Coordinates of C-alpha atoms in Angstrom, one line a residue:
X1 CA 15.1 19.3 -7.9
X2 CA 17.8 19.0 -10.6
X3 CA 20.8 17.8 -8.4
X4 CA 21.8 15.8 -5.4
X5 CA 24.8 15.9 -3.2
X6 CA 25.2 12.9 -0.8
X7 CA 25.8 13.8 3.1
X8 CA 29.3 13.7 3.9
X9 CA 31.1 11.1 5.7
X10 CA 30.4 12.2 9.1
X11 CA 27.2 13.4 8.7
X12 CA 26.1 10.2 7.1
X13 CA 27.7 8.2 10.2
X14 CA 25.4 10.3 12.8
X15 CA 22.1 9.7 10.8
X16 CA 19.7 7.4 12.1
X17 CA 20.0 3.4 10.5
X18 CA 16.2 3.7 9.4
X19 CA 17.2 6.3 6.8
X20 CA 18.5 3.3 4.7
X21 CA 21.3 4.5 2.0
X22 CA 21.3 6.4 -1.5
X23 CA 21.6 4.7 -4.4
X24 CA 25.1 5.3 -6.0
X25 CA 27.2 3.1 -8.8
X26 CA 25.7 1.0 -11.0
X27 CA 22.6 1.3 -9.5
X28 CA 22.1 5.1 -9.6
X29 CA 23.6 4.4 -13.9
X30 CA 20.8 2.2 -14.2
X31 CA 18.1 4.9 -12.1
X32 CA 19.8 7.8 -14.9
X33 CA 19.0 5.3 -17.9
X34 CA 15.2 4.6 -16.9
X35 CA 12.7 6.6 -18.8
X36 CA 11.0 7.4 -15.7
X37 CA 13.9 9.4 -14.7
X38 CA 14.5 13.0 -15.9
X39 CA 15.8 16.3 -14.3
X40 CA 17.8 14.3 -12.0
X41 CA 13.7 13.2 -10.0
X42 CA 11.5 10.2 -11.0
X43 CA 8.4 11.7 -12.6
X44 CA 4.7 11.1 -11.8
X45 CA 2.1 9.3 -14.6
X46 CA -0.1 12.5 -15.6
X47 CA 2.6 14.7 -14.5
X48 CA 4.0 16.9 -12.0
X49 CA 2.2 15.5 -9.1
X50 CA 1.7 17.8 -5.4
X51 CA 3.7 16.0 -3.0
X52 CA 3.6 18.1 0.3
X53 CA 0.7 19.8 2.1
X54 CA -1.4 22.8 0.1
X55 CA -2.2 24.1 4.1
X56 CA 0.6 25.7 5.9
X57 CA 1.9 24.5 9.0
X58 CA 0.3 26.3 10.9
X59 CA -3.3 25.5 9.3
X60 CA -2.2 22.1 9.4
X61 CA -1.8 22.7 13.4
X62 CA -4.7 23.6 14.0
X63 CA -6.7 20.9 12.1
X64 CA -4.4 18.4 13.9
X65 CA -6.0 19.5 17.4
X66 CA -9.1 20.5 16.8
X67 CA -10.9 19.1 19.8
X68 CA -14.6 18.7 17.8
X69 CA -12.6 16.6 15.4
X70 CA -9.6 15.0 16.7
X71 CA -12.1 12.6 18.8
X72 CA -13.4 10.8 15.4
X73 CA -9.6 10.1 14.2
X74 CA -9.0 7.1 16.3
X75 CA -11.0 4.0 18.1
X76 CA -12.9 4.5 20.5
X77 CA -12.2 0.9 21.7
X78 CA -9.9 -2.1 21.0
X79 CA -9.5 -2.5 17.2
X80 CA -10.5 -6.4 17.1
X81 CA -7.5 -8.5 15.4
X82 CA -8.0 -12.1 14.7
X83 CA -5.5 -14.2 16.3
X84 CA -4.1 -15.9 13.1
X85 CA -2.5 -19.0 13.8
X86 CA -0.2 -21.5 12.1
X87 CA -3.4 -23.5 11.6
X88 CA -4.9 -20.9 9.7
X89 CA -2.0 -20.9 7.2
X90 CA -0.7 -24.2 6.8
X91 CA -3.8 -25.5 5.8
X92 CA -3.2 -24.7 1.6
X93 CA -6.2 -22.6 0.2
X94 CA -8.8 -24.4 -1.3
X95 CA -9.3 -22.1 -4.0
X96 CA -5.7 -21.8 -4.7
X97 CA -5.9 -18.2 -3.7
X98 CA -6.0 -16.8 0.1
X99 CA -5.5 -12.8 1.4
X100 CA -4.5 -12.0 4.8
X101 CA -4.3 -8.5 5.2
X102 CA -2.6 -8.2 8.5
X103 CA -3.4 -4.4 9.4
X104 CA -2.3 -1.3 6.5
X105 CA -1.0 -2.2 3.2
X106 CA 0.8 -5.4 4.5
X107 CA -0.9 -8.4 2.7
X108 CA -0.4 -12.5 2.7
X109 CA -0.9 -13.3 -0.4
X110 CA -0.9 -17.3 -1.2
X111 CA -1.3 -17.7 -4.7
X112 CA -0.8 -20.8 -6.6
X113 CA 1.3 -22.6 -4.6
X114 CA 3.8 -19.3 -3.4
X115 CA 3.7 -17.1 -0.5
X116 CA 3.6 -13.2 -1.3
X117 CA 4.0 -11.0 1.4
X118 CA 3.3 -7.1 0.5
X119 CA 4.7 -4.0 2.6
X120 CA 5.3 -5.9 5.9
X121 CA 5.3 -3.4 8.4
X122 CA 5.5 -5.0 11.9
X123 CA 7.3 -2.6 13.6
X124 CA 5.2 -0.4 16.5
X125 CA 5.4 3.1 14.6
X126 CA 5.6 4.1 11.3
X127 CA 9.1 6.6 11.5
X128 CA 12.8 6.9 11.8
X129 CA 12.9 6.7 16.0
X130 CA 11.7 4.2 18.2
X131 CA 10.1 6.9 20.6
X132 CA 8.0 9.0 18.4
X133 CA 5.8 9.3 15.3
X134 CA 2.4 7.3 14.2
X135 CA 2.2 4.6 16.5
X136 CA -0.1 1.3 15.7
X137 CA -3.6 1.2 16.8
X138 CA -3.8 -2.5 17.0
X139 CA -1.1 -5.2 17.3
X140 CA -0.1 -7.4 14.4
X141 CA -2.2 -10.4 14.4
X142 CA 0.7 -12.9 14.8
X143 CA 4.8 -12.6 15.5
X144 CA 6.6 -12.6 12.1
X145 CA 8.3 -15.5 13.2
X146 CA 5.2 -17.5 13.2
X147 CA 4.2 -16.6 9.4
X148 CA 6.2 -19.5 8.3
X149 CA 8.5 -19.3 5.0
X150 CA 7.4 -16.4 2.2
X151 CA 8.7 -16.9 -1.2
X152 CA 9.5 -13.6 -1.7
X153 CA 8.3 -10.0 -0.5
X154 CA 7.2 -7.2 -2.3
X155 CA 7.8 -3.7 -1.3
X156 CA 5.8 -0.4 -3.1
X157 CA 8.2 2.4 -1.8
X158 CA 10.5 3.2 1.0
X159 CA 8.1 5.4 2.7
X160 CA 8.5 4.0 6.8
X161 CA 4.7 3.1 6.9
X162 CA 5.5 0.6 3.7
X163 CA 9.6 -0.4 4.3
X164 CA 10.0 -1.0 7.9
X165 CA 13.6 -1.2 9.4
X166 CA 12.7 -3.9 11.9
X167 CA 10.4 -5.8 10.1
X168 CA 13.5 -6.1 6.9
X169 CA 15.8 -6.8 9.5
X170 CA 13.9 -9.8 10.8
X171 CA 13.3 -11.0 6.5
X172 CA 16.8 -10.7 6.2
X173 CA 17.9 -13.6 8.4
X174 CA 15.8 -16.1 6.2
X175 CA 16.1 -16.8 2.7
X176 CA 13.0 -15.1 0.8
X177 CA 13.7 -12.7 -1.7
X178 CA 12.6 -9.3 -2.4
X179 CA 11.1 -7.8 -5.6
X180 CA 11.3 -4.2 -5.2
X181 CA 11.1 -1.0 -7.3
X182 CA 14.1 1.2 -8.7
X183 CA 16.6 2.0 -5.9
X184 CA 15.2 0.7 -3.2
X185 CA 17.4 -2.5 -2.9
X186 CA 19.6 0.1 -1.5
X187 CA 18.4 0.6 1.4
X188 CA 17.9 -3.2 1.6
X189 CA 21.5 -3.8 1.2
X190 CA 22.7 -1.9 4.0
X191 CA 20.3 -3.5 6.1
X192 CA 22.1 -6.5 5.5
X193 CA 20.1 -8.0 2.4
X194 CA 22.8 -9.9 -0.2
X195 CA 22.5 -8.3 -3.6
X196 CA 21.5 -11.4 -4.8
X197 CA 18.3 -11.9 -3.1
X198 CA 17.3 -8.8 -4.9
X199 CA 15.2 -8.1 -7.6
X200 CA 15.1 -4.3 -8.8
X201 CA 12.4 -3.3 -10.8
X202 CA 11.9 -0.2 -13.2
X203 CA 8.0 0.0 -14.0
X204 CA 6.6 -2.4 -16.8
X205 CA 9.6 -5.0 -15.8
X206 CA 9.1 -7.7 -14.8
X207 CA 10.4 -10.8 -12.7
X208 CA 9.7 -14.7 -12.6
X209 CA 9.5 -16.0 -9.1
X210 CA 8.6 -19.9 -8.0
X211 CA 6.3 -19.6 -10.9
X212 CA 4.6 -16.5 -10.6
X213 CA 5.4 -13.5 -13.0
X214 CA 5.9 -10.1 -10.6
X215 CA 5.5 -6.9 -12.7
X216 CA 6.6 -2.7 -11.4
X217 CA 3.5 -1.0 -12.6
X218 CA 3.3 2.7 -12.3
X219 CA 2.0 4.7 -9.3
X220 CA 1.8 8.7 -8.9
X221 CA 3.3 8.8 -5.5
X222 CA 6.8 10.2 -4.1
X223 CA 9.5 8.8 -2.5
X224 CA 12.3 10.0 0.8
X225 CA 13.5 8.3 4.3
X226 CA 16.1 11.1 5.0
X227 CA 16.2 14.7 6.1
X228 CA 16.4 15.6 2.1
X229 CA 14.3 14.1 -0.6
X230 CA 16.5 13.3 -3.5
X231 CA 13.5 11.1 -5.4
X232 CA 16.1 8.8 -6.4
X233 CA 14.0 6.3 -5.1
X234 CA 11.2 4.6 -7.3
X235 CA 7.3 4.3 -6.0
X236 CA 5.3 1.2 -7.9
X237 CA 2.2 -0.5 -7.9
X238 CA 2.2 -4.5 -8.3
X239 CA 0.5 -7.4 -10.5
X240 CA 1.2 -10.7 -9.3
X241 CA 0.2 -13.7 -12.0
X242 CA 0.4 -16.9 -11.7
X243 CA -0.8 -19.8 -13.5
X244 CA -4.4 -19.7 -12.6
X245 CA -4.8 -16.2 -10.0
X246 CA -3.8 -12.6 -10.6
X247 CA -3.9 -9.9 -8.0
X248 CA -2.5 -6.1 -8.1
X249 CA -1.3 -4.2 -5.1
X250 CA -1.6 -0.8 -5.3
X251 CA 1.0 0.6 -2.8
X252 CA 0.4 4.8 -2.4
X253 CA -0.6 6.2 -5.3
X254 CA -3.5 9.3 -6.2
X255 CA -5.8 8.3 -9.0
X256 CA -4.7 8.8 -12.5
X257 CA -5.8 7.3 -15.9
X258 CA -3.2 4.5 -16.2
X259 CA -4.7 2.2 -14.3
X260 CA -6.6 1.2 -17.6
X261 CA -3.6 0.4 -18.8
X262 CA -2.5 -1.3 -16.4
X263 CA -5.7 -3.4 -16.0
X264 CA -5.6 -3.8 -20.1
X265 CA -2.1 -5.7 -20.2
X266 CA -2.0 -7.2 -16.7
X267 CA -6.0 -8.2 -15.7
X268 CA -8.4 -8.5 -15.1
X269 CA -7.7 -9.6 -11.4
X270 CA -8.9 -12.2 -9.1
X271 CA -8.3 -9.6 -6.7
X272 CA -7.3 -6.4 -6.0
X273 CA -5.5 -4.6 -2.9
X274 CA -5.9 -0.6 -3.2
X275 CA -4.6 1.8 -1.3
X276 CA -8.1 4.2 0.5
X277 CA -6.9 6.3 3.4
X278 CA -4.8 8.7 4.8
X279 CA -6.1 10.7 2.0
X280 CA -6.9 14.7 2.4
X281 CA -8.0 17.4 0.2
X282 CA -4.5 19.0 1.1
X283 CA -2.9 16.3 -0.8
X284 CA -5.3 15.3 -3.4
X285 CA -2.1 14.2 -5.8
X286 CA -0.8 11.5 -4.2
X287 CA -3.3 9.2 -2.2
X288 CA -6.6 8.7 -3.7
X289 CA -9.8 8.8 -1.5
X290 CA -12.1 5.6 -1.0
X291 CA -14.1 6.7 -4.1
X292 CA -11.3 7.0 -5.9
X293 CA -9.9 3.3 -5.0
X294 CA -13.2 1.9 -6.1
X295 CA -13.1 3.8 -9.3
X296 CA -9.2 2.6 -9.5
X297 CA -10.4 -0.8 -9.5
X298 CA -13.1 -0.5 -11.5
X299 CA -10.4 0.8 -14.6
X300 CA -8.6 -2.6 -13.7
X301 CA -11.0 -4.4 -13.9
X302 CA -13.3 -3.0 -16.8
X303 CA -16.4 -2.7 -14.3
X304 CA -17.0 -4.6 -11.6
X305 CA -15.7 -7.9 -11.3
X306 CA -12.9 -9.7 -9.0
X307 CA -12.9 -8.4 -5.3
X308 CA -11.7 -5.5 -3.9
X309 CA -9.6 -5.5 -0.8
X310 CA -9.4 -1.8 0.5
X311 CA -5.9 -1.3 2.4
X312 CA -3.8 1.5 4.2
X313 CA -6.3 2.3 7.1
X314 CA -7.4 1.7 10.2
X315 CA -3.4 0.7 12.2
X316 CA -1.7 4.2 11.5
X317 CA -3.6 7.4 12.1
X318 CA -1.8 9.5 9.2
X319 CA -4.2 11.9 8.3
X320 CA -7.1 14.2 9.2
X321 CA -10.6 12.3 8.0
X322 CA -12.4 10.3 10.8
X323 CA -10.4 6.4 11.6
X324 CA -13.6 4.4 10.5
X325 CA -14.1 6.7 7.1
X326 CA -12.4 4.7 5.1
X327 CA -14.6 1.6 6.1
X328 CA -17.7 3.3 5.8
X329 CA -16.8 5.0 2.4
X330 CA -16.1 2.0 0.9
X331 CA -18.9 -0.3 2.0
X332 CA -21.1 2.6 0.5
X333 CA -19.5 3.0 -2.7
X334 CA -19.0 -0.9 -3.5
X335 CA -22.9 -1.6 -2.7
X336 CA -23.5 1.1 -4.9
X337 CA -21.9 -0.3 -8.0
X338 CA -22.3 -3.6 -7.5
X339 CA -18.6 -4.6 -6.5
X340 CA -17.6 -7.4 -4.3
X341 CA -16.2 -5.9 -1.3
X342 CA -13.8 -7.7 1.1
X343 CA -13.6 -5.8 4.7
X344 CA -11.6 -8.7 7.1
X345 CA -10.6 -7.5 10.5
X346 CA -6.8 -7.4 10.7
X347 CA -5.6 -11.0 10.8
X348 CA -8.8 -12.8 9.0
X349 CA -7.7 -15.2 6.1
X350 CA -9.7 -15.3 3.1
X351 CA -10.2 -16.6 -0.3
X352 CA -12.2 -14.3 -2.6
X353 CA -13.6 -17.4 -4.5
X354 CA -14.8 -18.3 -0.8
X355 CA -17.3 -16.9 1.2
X356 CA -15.8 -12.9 1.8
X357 CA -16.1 -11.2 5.0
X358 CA -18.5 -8.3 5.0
X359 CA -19.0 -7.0 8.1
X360 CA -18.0 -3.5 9.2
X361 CA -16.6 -4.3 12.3
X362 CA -15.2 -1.4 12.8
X363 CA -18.6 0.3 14.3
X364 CA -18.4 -1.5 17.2
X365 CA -15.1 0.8 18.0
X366 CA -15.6 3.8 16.6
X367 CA -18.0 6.9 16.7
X368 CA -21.0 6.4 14.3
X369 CA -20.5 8.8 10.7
X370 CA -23.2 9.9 8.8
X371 CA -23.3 10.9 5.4
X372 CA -23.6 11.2 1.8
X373 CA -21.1 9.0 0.4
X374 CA -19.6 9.8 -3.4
X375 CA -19.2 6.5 -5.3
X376 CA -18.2 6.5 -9.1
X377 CA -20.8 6.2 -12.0
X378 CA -20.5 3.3 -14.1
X379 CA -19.1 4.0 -17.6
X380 CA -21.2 3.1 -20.2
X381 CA -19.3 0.4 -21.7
X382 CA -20.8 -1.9 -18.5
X383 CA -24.1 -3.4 -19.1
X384 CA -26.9 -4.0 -16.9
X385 CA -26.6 -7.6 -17.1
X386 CA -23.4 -7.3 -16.2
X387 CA -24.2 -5.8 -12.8
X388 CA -26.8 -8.1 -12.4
X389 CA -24.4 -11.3 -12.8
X390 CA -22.1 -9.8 -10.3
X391 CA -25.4 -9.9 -7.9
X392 CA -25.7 -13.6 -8.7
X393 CA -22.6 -14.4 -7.8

């Protein structure tokens, strides 16, 4: 897509308040200068990347309501959510670094002394309307209200599952600021965000807040609230440093060879939060498969090393594979590599210095899979007493 027109007055008065606003003025200027930006679209690390379904609708259709595999693609039961509690929070982390990952990509991250929240998503679905499209699977472990003050929240893209109307809304009455990528404090500012509580990043800049240095680093993703896709809008992954602690959120993103990059000038990480469902042969491009994640945080990392903390499953059904798949996939490939694998029911605080929790509780609610699961080969730089001191520990 080379152009854009904007919707017309009237049409733009009739469209619904979750599709956010363009970016115009200065800020579409500064989207034109970034280097990212060419042919009037952001472009994708490792180029051109698929961003709509190989199947056609119709094939789509049908694998949506096949009734031999539809069964597998949500709980069977209640998905268990602990009941986080102001108790659980206030109480600083002894480590000096906790993770809460409240259900999807939405993460708690207290890190030296600040409060990170990631893609807070608390509304009940994923989508433009109140009435229709992905609805949660389990509640959100506690009332944003009762999260106490956040220092500043980081959003990955403006996809609905990741920037949430209701959830910015609620943000925008207190006074934590957001760090967000390339024209997305657009949308923020018409929700009723003041410009200054913005900070706008194009990937590799970065931003100091309360002590911790927030860094745009790339992602091979897409971007689009409205009825048109004018990719005007950047997608971003995330290191968060502080004095002591480092962590990377991956927001949506397929795998690509950058995250060796990105791992080179920003880690290695105490921990990372990578994006491993709602993934699908038909869209190979832009989400990356558990195997995938694992092998993502691997690159950061240089091997194993840190914890991983797999996000974006189990509280929106957005794709075809089975609900628990992600889970199961992951567990898999982490034992066999060797990588410390975090796996907390929605809600569970923990600090991957600490003791991490392990257990797949999500086969108590879900039909049992089995399976060969793919894991990544080691690369040769990794030794074997590498592996073995990540045993130890």
């Amino acid at each position: 897509m080379a152009g854009f027109r904007s919707l017309s007055p009237g049409l733009r008065a009739l469209q619904p308040e979750a599709f956010g606003a363009d970016p115009s003025g200065e800020r579409m200027a500064r989207i034109r200068r970034s280097p990212h930006f060419a042919n009037g679209v952001f472009q994708n690390p490792g180029g051109e990347a698929r961003t709509r379904p190989s199947a056609s609708p119709l094939d789509l259709a049908k694998a949506f309501f096949d009734k031999d595999t539809r069964p597998r693609r949500a709980p069977t039961g209640t998905v268990p959510v602990h009941p986080t509690t102001l108790a659980d929070l206030a109480r600083p982390p002894a480590t000096g670094l906790r993770l809460t990952w409240m259900g999807h990509s939405s993460v708690l991250a207290e890190i030296d002394g600040q409060r990170v929240l990631f893609d807070p998503v608390w509304g009940e679905r994923c989508s433009p309307f109140p009435f229709a499209g992905p609805k949660r699977l389990h509640p959100a472990p506690l009332p944003l209200a009762a999260l106490g003050p956040v220092d500043v929240v980081v959003i990955s893209h403006d996809h609905y599952d990741h920037l949430d109307l209701p959830t910015v809304k609620a943000l925008a009455g207190t006074d934590t600021l957001f760090a967000v990528p390339l024209g997305v404090g657009a949308h923020l500012e018409h929700w009723g965000v003041s410009a200054d509580r913005l900070r706008e990043l194009d990937w590799h800049e970065a931003t100091r807040i309360g002590g911790l240095t927030l860094t745009a680093t790339p992602a091979r993703h897409f971007c689009g609230r409205g009825l048109r896709n004018s990719q005007h809008t950047l997608w971003a992954s995330w290191s968060v440093a502080g004095d002591e602690h480092r962590i990377f959120h991956s927001g949506d993103t397929g795998y690509f060879d950058g995250f060796q990059d990105i791992g080179a000038e920003h880690g290695p990480f105490d921990a990372t939060m990578i994006q491993i469902g709602a993934y699908s042969d038909m869209w190979p491009d832009i989400h990356m498969t558990p195997e995938e994640g694992l092998r993502a945080h691997l690159d950061l990392q240089g091997g194993p090393g840190g914890v991983f903390l797999p996000i974006h499953w189990g509280t929106f059904n957005l794709a075809l594979h089975p609900w628990a798949e992600p889970g199961e996939w992951t567990l898999a490939a982490a034992g066999a590599v060797g990588q410390a694998v975090a796996v907390p029911v929605p809600g569970q605080p923990f600090e991957p210095a600490g003791d991490l929790p392990t257990r797949p509780w999500w086969r108590d609610v879900s039909l049992p899979l089995d399976r060969e699961w793919p894991a990544p080969e080691i690369t040769p730089e990794v030794s074997r007493d590498d592996l073995d001191l990540v045993g130890e520990g």
